[in-house]
JSON list of C-alpha atoms in Angstrom, two decimals:
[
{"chain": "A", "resi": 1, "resn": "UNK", "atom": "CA", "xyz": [122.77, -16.83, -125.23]},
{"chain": "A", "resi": 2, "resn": "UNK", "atom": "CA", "xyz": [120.48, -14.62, -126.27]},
{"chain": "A", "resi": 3, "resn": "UNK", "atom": "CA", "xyz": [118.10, -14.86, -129.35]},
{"chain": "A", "resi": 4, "resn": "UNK", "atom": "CA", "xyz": [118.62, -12.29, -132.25]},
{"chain": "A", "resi": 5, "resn": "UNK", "atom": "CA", "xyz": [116.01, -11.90, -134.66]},
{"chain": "A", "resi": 6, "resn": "UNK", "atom": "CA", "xyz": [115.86, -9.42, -137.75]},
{"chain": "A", "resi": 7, "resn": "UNK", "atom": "CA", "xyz": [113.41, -8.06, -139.80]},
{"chain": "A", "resi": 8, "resn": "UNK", "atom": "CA", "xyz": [113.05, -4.69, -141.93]},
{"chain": "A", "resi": 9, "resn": "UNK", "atom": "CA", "xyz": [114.56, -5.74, -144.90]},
{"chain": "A", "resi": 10, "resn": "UNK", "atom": "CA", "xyz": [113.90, -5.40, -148.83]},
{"chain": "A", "resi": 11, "resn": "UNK", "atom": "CA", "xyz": [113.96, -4.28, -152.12]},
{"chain": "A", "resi": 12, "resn": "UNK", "atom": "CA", "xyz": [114.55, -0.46, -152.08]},
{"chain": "A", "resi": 13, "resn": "UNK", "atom": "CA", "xyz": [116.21, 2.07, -155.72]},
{"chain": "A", "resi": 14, "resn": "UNK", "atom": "CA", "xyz": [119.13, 4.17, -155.07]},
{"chain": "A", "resi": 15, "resn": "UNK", "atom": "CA", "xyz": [118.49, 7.32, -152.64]},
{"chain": "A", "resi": 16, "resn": "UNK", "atom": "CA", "xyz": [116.30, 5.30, -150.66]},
{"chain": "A", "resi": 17, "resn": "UNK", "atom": "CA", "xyz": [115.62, 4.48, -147.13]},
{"chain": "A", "resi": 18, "resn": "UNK", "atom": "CA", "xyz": [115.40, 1.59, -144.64]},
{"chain": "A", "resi": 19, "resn": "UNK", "atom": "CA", "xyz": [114.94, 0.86, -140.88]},
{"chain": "A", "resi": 20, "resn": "UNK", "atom": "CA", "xyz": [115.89, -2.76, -139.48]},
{"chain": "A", "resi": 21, "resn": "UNK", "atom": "CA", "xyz": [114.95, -3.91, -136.71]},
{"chain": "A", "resi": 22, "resn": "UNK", "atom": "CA", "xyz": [117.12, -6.77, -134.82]},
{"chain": "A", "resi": 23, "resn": "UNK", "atom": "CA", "xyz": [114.38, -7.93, -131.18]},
{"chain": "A", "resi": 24, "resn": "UNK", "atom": "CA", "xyz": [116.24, -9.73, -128.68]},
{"chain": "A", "resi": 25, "resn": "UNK", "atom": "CA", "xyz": [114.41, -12.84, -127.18]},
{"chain": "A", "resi": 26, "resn": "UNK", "atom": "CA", "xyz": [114.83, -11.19, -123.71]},
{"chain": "A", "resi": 27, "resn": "UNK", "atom": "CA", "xyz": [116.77, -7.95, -121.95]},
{"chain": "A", "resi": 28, "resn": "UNK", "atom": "CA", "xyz": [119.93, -6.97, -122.66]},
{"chain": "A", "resi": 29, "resn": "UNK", "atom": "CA", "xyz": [122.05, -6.43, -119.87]},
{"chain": "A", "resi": 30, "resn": "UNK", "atom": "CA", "xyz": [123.31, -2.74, -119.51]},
{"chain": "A", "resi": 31, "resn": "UNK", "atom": "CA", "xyz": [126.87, -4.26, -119.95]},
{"chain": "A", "resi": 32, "resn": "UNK", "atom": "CA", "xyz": [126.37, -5.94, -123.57]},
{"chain": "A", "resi": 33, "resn": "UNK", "atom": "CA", "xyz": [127.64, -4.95, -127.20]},
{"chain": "A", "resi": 34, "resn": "UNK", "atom": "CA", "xyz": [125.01, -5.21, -129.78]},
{"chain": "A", "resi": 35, "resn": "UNK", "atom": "CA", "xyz": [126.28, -4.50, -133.22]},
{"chain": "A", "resi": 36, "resn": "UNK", "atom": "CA", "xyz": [125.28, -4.65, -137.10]},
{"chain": "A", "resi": 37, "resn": "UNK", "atom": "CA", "xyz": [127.12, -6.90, -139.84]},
{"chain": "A", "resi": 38, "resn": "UNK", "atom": "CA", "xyz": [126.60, -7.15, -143.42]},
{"chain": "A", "resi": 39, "resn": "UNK", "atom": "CA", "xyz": [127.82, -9.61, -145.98]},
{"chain": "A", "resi": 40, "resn": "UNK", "atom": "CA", "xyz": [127.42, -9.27, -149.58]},
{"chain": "A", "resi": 41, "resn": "UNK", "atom": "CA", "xyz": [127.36, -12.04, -152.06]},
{"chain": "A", "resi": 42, "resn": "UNK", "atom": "CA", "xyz": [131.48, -13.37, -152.29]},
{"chain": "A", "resi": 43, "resn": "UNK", "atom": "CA", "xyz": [132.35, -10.98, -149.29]},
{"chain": "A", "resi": 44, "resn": "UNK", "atom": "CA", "xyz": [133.67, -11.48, -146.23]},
{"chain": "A", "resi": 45, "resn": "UNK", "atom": "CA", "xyz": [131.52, -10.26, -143.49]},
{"chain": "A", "resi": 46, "resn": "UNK", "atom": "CA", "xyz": [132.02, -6.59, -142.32]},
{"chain": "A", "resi": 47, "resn": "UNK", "atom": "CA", "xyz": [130.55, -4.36, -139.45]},
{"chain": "A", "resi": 48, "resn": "UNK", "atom": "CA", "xyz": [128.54, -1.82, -139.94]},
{"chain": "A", "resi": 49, "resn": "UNK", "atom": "CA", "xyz": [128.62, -0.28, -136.45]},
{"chain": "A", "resi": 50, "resn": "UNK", "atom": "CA", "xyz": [128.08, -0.97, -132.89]},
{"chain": "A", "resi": 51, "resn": "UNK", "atom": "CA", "xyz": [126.45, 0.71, -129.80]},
{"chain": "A", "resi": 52, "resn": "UNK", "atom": "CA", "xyz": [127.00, -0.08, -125.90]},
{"chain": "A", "resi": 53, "resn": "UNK", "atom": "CA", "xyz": [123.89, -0.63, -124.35]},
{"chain": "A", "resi": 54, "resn": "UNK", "atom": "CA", "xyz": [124.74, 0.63, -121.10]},
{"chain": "A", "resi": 55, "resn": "UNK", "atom": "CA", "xyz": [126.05, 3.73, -122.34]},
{"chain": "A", "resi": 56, "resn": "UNK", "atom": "CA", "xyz": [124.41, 4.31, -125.52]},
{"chain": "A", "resi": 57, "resn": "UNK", "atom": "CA", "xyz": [127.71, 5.02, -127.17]},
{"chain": "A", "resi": 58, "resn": "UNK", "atom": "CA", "xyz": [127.85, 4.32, -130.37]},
{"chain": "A", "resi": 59, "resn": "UNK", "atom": "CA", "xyz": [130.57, 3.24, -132.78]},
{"chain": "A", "resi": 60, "resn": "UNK", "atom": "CA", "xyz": [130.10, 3.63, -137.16]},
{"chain": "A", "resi": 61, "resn": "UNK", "atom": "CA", "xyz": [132.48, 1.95, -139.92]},
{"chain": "A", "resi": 62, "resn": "UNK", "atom": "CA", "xyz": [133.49, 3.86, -142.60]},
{"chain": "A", "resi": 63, "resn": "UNK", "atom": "CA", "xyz": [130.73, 2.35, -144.99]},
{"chain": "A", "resi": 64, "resn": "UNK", "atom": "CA", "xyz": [128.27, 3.76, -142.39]},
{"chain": "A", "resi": 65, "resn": "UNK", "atom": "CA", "xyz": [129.85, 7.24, -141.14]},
{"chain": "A", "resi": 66, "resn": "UNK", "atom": "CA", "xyz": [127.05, 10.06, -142.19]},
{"chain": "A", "resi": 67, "resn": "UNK", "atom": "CA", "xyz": [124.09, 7.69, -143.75]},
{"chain": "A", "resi": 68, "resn": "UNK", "atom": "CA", "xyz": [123.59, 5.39, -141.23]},
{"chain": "A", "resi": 69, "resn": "UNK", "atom": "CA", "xyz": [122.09, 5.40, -137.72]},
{"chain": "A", "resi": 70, "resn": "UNK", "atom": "CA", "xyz": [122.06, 2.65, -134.57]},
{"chain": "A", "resi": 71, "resn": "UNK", "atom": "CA", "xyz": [119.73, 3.14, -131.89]},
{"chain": "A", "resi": 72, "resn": "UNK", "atom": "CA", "xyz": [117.89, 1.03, -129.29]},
{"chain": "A", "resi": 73, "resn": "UNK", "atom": "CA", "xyz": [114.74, 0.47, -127.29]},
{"chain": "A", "resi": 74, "resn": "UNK", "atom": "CA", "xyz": [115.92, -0.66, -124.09]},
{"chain": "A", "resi": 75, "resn": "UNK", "atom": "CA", "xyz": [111.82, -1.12, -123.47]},
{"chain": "A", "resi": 76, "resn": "UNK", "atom": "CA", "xyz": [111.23, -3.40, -126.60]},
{"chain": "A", "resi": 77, "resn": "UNK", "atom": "CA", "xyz": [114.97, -4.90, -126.37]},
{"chain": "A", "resi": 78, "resn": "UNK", "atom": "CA", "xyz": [115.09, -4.05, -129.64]},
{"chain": "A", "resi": 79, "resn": "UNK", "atom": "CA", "xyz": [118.05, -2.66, -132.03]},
{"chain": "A", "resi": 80, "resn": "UNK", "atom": "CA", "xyz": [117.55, -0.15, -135.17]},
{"chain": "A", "resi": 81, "resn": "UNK", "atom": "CA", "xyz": [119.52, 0.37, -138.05]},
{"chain": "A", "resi": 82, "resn": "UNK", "atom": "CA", "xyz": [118.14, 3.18, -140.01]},
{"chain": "A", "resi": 83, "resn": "UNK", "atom": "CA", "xyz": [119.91, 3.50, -143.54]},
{"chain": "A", "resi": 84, "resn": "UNK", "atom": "CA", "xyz": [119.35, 6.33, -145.77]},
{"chain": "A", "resi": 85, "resn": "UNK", "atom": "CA", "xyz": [121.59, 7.83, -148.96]},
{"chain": "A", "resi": 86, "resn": "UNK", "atom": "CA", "xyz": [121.36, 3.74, -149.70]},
{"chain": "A", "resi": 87, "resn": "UNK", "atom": "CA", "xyz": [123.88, 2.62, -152.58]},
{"chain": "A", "resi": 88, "resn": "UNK", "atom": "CA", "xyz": [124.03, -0.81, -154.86]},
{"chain": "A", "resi": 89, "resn": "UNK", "atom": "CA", "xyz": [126.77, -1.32, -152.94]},
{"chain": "A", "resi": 90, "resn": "UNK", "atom": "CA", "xyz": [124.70, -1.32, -149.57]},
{"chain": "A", "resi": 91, "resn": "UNK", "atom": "CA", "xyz": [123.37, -4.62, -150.76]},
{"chain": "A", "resi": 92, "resn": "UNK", "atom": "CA", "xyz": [124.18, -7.24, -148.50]},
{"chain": "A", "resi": 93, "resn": "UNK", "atom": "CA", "xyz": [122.72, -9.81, -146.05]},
{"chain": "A", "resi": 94, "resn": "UNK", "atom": "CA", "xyz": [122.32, -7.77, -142.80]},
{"chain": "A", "resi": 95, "resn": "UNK", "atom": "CA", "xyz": [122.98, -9.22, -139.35]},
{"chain": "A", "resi": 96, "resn": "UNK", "atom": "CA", "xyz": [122.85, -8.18, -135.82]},
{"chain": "A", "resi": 97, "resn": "UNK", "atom": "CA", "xyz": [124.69, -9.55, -133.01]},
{"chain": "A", "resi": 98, "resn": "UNK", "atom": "CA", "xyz": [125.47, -9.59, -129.40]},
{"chain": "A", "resi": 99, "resn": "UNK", "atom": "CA", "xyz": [128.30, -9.44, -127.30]},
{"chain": "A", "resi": 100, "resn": "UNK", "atom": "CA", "xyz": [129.74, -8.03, -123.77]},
{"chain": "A", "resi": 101, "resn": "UNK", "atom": "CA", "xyz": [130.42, -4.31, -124.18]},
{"chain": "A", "resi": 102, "resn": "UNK", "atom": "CA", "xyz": [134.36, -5.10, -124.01]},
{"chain": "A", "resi": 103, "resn": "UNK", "atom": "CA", "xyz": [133.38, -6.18, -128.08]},
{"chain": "A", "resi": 104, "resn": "UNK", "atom": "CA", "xyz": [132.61, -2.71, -129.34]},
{"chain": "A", "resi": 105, "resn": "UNK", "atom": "CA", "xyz": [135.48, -1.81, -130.14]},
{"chain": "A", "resi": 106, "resn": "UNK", "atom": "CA", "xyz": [135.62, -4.95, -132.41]},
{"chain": "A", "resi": 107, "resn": "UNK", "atom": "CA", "xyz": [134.88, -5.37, -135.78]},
{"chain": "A", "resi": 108, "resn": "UNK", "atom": "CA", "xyz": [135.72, -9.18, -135.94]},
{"chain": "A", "resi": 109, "resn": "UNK", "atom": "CA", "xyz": [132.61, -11.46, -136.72]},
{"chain": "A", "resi": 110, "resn": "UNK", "atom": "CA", "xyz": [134.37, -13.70, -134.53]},
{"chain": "A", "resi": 111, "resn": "UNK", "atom": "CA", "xyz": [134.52, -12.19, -131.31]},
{"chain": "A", "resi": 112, "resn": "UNK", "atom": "CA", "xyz": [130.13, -11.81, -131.27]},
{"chain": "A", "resi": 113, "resn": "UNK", "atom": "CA", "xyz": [128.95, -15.25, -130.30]},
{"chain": "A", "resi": 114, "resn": "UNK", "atom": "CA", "xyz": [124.83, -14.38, -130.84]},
{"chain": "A", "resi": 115, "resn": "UNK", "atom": "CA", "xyz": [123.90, -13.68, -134.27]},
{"chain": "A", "resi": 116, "resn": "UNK", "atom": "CA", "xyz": [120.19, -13.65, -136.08]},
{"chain": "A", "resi": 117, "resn": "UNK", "atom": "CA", "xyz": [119.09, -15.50, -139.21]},
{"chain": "A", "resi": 118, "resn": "UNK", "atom": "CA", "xyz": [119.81, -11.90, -141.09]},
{"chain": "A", "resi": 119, "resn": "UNK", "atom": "CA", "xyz": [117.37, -9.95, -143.24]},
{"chain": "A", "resi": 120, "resn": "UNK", "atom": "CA", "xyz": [118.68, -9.13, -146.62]},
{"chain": "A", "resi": 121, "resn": "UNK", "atom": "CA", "xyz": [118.26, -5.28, -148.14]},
{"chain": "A", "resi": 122, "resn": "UNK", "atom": "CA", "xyz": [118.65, -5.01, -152.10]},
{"chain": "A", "resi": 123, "resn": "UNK", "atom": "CA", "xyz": [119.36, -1.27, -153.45]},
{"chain": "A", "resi": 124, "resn": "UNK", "atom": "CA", "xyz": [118.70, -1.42, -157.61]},
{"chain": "A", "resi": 125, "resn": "UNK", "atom": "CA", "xyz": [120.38, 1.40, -159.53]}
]
């Protein structure tokens, strides 16, 4: 399995920005999933959104759809999550994960068996 490894995250007020950054210990095969879960404190864990890395299609939840961005660096095997329009409600422990590209269309924590430590992102009214 591949190793996931987050970073980008902090303490940010309402109406602000952040990029995260998830580096994968080595490449990502063309036919892989890699995907971004949050959890908030008494949550269950939900995905943010998802892109194919062969592809480059991407795939947004609800809680993501117009403020939120995935992208990749297929050079630095490295995934981005760029949040902006951030809410209180955006805080949560943020994870990324990786699966085979069949998983995209999943939004079950269950079916991604690599996960990072997760970097958490705090949004103050």
């Amino acid at each position: 399995q591949v190793q996931l490894v987050e970073s980008g995250g902090g303490s940010v007020q309402t109406g602000g920005s952040l990029r995260l950054s998830c580096a994968a210990s080595r490449y990502i095969a063309s036919g892989a999933c890699m995907a971004w879960f949050r959890q908030a404190p008494g949550k269950e864990r939900e995905r943010v959104g998802a892109v194919a890395t062969g592809t480059g299609a991407t795939y947004y939840d609800d809680l993501a759809k117009g403020r939120f961005t995935i992208s990749q660096d297929n050079v630095k095997n490295t995934l981005y999550l760029q949040m902006n329009s951030l809410k209180p409600e955006d805080t949560a422990m943020y994870y990324c994960a990786a699966e085979s590209s069949t998983f995209c269309f999943s939004s079950r924590p269950r079916d991604f068996r690599s996960w990072g430590q997760g970097t958490q992102v705090i949004v103050s009214s």
